[in-house]
Short mmCIF file of C-alpha atoms (C1' of nucleotides) in Angstrom, two decimals:
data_model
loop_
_atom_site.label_atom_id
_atom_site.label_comp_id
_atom_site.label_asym_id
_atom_site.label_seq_id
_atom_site.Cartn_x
_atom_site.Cartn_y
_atom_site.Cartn_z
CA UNK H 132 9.63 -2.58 -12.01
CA UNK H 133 7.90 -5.41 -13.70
CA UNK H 134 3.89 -5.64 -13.42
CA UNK H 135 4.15 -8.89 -12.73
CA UNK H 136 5.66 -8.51 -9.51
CA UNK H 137 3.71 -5.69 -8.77
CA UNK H 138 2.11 -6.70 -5.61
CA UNK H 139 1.23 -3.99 -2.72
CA UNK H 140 3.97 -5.70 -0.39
CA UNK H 141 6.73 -5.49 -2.87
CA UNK H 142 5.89 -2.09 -3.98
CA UNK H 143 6.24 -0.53 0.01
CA UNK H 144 9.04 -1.76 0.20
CA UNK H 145 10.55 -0.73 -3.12
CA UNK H 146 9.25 2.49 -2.02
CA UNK H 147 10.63 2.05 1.40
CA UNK H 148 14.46 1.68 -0.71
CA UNK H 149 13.98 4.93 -2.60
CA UNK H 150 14.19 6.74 0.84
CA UNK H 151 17.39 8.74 1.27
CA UNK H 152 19.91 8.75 3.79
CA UNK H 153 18.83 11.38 6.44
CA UNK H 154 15.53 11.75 6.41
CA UNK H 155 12.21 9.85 6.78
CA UNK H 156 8.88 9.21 5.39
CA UNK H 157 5.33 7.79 7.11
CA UNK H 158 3.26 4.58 5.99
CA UNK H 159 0.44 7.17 4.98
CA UNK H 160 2.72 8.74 2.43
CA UNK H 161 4.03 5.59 1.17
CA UNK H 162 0.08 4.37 1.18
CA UNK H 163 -0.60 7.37 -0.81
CA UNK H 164 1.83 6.89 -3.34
CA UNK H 165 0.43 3.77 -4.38
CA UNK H 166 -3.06 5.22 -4.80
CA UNK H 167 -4.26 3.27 -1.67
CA UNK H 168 -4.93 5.90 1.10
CA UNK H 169 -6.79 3.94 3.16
CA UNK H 170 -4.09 0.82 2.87
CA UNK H 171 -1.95 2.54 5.79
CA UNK H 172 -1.86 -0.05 8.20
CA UNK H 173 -1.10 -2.67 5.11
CA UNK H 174 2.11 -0.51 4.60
CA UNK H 175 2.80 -1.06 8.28
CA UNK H 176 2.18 -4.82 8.03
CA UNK H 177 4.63 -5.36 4.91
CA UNK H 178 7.43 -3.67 6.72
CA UNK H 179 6.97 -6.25 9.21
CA UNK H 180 7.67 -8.21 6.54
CA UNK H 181 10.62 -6.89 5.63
CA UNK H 182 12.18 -6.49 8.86
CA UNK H 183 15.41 -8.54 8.99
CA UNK H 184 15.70 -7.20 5.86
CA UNK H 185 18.96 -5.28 5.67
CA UNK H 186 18.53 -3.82 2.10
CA UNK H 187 14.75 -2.52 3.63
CA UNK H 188 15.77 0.62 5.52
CA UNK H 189 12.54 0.20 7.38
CA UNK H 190 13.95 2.56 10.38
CA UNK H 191 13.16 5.39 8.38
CA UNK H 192 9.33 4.71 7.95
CA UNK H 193 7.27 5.91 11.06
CA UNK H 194 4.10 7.27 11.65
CA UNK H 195 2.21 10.39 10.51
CA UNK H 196 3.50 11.81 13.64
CA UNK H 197 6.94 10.67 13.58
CA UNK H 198 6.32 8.28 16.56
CA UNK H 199 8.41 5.09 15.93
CA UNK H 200 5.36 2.77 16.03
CA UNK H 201 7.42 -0.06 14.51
CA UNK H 202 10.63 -0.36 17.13
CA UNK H 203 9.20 -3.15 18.83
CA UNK H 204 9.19 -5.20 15.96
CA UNK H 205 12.87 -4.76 15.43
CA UNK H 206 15.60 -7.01 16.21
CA UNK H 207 15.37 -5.12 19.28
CA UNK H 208 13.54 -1.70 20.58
CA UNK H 209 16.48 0.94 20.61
CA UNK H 210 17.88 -0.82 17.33
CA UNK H 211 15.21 1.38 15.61
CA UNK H 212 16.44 4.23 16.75
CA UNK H 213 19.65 4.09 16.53
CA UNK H 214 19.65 3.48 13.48
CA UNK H 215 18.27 6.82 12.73
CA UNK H 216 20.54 8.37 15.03
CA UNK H 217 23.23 7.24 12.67
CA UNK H 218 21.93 8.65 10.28
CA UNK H 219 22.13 11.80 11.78
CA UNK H 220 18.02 12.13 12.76
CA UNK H 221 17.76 13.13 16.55
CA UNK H 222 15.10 10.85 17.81
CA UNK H 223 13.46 11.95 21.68
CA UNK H 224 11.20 10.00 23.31
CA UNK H 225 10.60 7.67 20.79
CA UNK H 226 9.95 10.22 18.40
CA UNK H 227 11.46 12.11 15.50
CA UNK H 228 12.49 15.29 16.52
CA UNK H 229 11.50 17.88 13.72
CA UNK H 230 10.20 15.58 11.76
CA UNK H 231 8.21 18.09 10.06
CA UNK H 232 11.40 19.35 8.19
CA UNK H 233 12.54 15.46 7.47
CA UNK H 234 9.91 14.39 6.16
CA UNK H 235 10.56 12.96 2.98
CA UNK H 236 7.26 12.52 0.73
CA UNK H 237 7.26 10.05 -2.16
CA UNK H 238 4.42 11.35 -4.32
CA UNK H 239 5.93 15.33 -3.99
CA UNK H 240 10.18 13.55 -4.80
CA UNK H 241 9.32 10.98 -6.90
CA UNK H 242 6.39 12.50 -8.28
CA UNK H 243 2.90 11.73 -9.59
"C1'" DC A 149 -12.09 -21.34 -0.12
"C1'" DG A 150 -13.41 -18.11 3.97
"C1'" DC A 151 -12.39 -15.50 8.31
"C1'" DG A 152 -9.46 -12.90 11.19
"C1'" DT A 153 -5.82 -9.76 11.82
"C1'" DG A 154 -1.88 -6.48 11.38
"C1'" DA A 155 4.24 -1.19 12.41
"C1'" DC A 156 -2.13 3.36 10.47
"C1'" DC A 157 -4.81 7.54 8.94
"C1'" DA A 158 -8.45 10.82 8.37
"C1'" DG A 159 -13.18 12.06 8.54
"C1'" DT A 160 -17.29 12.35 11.76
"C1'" DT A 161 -19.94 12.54 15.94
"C1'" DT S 210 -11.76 19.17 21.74
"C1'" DA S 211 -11.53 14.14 22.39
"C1'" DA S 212 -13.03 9.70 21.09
"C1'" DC S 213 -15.00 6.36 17.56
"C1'" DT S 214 -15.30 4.10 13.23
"C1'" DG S 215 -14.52 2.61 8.69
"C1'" DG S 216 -11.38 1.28 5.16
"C1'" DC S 217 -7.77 -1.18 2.89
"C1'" DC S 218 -4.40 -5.67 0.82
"C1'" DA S 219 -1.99 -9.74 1.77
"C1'" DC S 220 -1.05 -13.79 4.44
"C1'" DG S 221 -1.86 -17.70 7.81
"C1'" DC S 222 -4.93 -21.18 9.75
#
DNA sequence: CGCGTGACCAGTT
DNA sequence: TAACTGGCCACGC
């Protein structure tokens, strides 16, 4: 990626691409990967900015918890999640069911 | 050019 | 153990 265009925004969600089919990954970790712990809820607000994006799978970024924190900000609520669902994640309640074991975490697969 | 705010997270009290 | 607070970057008004 050039340096030029290496704003926070652009980086989440070139991160946000790198996430394979199948599993899922949390703003913290994707916050954490670009040395910026604390920039969380910045990760949160540059998804927003990619929603409508179809090449942004933005679905598969939740919370720490695996809550989908982001549906309403879909197209529409249950888009969100069925999206996952199609991508074979079960998702109950509005949340990722063992998302423990999906969890997908960019600075331990893409490395340091 | 400055202030407020937004899909969050982790450490303290 | 539950609740509070601070922190962070970019964008709009």
């Amino acid at each position: 990626m050039k340096p030029e265009t290496f704003t926070f925004f652009h980086n989440v969600h070139d991160v946000a691409r790198l996430i394979p089919r199948g599993r899922v990954t949390s703003y913290g970790a994707i916050a954490k990967y670009l040395s910026s712990p604390r920039s969380s809820r910045m990760v949160g607000y540059a998804m927003n900015a990619a929603a409508g994006d179809d090449s942004i799978p933005a679905h598969r970024v939740v919370n720490r918890i695996g809550i989908l924190s982001g549906k309403m900000h879909f197209k529409s609520p249950k888009a969100m999640q069925e999206a996952l669902e199609q991508e074979g994640i079960e998702v109950k309640n509005d949340q990722v069911v063992e998302f423990n074991i999906l969890f997908w975490d960019p600075t331990k697969e893409l490395g340091l």
